[in-house]
CSV table of C-alpha atoms in Angstrom, one decimal:
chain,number,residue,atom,x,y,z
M,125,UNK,CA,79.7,98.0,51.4
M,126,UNK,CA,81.7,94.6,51.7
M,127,UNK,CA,83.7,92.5,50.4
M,128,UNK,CA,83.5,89.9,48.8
M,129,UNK,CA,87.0,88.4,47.6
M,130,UNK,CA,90.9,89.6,48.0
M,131,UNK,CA,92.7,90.7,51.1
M,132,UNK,CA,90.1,92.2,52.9
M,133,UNK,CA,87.5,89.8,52.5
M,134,UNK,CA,90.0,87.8,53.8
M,135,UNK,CA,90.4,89.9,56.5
M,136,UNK,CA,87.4,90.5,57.1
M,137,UNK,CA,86.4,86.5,57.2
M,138,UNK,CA,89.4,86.4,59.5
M,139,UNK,CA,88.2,88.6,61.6
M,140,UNK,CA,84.4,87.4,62.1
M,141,UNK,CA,85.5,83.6,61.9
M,142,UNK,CA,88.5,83.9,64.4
M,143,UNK,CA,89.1,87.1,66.0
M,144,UNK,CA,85.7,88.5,67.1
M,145,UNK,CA,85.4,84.4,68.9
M,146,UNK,CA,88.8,84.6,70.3
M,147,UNK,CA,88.8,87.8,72.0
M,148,UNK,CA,85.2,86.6,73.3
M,149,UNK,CA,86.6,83.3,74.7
M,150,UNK,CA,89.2,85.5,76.6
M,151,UNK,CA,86.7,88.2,77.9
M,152,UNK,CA,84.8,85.5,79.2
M,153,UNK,CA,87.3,83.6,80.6
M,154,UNK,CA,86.9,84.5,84.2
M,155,UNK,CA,91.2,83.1,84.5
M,156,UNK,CA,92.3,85.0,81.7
M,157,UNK,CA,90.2,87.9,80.6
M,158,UNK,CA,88.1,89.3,84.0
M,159,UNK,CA,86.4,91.7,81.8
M,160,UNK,CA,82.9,90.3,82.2
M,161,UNK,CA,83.6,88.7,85.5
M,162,UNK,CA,84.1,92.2,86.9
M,163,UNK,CA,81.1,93.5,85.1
M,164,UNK,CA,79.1,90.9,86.3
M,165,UNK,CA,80.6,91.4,89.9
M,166,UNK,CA,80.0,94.9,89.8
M,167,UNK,CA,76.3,94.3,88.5
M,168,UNK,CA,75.7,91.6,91.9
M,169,UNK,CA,75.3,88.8,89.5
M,170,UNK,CA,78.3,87.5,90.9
M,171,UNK,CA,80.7,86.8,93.8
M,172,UNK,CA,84.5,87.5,93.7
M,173,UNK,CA,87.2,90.6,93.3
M,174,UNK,CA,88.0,92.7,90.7
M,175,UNK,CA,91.0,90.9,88.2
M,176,UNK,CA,93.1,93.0,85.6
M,177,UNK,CA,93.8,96.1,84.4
M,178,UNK,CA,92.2,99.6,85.3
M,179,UNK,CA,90.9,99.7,82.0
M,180,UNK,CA,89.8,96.0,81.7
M,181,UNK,CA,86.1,97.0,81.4
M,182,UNK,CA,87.3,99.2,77.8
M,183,UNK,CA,88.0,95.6,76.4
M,184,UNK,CA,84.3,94.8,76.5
M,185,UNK,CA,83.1,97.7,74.8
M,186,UNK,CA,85.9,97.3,72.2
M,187,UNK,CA,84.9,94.0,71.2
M,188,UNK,CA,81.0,95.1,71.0
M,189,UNK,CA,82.2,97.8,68.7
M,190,UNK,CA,83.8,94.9,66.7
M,191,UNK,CA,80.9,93.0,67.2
M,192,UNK,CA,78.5,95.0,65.8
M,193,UNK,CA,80.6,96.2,63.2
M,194,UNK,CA,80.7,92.8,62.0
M,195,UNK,CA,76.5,92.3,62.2
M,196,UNK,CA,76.4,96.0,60.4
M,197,UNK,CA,77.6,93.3,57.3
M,198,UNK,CA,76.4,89.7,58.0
M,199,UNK,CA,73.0,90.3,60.2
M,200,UNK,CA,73.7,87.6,62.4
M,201,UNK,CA,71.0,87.2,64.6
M,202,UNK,CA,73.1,85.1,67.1
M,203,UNK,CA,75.8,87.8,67.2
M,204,UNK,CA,73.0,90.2,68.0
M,205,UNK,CA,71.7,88.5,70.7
M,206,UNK,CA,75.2,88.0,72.6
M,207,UNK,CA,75.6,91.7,72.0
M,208,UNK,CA,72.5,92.3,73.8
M,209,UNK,CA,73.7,90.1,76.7
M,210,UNK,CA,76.5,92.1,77.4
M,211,UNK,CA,74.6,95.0,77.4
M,212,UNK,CA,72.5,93.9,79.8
M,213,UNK,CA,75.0,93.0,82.1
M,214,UNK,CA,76.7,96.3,81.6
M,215,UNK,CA,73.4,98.2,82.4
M,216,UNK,CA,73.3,96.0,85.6
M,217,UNK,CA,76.6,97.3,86.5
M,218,UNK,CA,76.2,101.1,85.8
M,219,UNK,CA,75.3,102.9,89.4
M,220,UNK,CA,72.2,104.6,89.5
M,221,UNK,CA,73.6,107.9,88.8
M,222,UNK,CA,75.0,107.0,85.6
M,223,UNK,CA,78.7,106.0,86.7
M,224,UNK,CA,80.2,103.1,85.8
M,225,UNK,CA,83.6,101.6,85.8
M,226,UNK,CA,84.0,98.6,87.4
M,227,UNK,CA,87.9,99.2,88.4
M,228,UNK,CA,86.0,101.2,91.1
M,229,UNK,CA,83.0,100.0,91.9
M,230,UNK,CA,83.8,96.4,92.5
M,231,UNK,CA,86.1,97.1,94.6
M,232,UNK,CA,84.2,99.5,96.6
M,233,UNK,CA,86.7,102.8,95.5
M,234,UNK,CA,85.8,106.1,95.6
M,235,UNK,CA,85.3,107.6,92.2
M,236,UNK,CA,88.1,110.1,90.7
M,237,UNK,CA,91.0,109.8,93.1
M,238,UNK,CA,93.6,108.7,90.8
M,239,UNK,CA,93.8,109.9,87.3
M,240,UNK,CA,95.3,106.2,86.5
M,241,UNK,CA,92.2,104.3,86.9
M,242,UNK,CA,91.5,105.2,83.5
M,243,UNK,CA,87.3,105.9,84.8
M,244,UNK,CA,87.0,108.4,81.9
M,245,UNK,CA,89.0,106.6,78.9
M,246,UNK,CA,86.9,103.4,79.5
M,247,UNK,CA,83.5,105.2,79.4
M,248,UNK,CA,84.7,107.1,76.2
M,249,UNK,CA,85.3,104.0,74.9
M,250,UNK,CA,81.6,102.7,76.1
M,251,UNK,CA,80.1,105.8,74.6
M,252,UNK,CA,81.9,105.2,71.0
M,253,UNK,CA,80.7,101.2,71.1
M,254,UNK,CA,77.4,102.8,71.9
M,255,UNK,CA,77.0,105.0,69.5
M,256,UNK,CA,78.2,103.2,66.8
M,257,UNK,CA,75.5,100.4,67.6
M,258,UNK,CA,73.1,102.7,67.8
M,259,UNK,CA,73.8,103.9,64.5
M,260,UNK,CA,74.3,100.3,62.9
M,261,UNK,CA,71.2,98.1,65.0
M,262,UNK,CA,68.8,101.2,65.4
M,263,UNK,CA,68.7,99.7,69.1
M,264,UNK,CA,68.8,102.5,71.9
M,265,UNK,CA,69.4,99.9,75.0
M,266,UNK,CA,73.4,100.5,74.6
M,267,UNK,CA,72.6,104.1,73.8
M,268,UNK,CA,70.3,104.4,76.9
M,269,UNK,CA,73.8,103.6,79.0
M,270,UNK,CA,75.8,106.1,77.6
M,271,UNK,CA,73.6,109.0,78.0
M,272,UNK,CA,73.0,108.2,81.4
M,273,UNK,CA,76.9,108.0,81.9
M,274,UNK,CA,77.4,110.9,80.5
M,275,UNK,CA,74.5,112.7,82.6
M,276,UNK,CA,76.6,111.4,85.3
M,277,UNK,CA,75.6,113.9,88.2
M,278,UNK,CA,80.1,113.7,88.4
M,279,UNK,CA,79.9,116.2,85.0
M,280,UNK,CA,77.5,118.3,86.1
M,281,UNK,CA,79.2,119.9,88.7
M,282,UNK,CA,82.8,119.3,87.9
M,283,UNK,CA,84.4,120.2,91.0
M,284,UNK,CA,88.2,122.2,91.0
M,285,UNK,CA,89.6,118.5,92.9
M,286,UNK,CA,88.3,116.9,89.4
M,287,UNK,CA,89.8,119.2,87.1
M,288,UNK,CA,92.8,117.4,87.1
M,289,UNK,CA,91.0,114.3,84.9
M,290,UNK,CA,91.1,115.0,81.4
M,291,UNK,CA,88.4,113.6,78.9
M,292,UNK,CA,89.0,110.6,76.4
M,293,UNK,CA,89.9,112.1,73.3
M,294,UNK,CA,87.2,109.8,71.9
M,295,UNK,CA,84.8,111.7,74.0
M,296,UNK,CA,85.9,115.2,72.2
M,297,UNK,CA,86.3,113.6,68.9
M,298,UNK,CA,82.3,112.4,68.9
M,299,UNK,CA,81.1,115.7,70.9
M,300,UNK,CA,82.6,117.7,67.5
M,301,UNK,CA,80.8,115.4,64.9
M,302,UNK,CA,77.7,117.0,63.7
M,303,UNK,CA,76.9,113.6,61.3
M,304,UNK,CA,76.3,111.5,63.6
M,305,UNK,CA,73.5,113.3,65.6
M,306,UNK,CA,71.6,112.3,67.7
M,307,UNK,CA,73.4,109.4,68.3
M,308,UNK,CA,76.8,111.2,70.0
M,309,UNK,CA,74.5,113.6,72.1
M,310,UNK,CA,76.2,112.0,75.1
M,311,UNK,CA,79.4,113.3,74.1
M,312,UNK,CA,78.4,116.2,74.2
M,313,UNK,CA,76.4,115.8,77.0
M,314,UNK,CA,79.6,115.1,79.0
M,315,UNK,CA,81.5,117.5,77.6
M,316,UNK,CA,78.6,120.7,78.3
C-alpha cells in the first residue's frame, strides 16, 4: 500500500525527498554525524578515533530501516545500491565472531564492561533493520550480519559477569513473532 495524495503522501514525499537525504548527509558527515566514520574505522577502511555517542552506530541501522522502507514503495535502484554500501561497510566492521559495535571496537575496549555502552541496544536495532530488509529486498547480505551477531560466541556462553546486560526489547519483541520467520531467527538465536 501507498499513498498517493493527503497528509501522508505528503508525509511520505517528505520523508523520501528530505528526511531520508538529511539524516544521510549527517551520518556521513564525518564533523557532525561519525556514524559511518566509526564504522568505517572500525572496518580499517579508515584512520582516526571513535566520535559520538555510545550508540552512534544504532543511527545507521535506523536510517537503513527508513531506507528500505522507502524502496519497499518506490523501487529506487539508487537507494538500493547506497543501502548495500552500507552494508558492506558494516560487514567489514563486524569481528569475526560475530560482534560488532563500534563504540568498542574502534577504540580497542573490551566487550561488556559497562552496561552504558549500549553494545546490545545498537545490535537489536541492526537485527530489526536487517530483518525488515530482508523481508522487503529478499536480499540476505544484511541478514547474513545479524545472524552471525547474534551467533556471537558472547550468547552462547553467557557468563554470571554478563548477566547484568539486559537484551533490547527489540530483540525480545522479534524472537516472539512467529510471522516473520525465517527472517527474525536471529532473535531468537540470541535470545536461545
Amino acid at each position: 500500500m501507498h499513498w498517493t495524495e493527503g497528509f501522508w503522501a505528503d508525509r511520505f514525499r517528505q520523508c523520501r525527498e528530505v528526511t531520508l537525504p538529511h539524516l544521510w548527509n549527517t551520518l556521513s558527515d564525518p564533523e557532525r554525524g561519525h556514524a559511518l566514520t566509526n564504522l568505517r574505522i572500525a572496518a580499517g577502511l579508515e584512520e582516526g578515533e571513535f566520535a559520538g555517542t555510545h550508540w552512534q552506530d544504532e543511527l545507521v541501522y535506523k536510517w537503513l530501516e527508513a531506507a528500505v522502507s522507502i524502496y519497499g514503495v518506490t523501487g529506487d535502484e539508487t537507494l538500493d545500491s547506497q543501502m548495500d554500501e552500507v552494508i558492506q561497510i558494516i560487514a567489514q566492521a563486524q569481528q569475526p565472531d560475530g560482534y560488532i559495535a563500534t563504540q568498542i571496537t574502534a577504540r580497542g575496549w573490551k566487550r561488556f564492561q559497562d552496561i552504558r555502552h549500549h553494545e546490545l541496544y545498537v545490535m537489536g536495532h541492526l537485527i530489526t533493520a536487517a530483518c525488515i530488509h530482508h523481508r522487503i529486498t529478499g536480499k540476505s547480505n544484511f541478514l547474513d550480519i545479524a545472524r552471525k551477531a547474534a551467533d556471537c560466541n558472547t550468547f552462547k556462553n553467557r557468563t554470571p559477569e554478563l548477566a547484568h546486560f539486559p537484551f533490547n526489547p527489540t530483540i525480545i519483541m522479534l524472537s516472539g513473532m512467529r510471522s516473520c520467520s525465517p527472517t527474525c531467527t536471529p532473535a531468537r538465536r540470541m535470545l536461545a
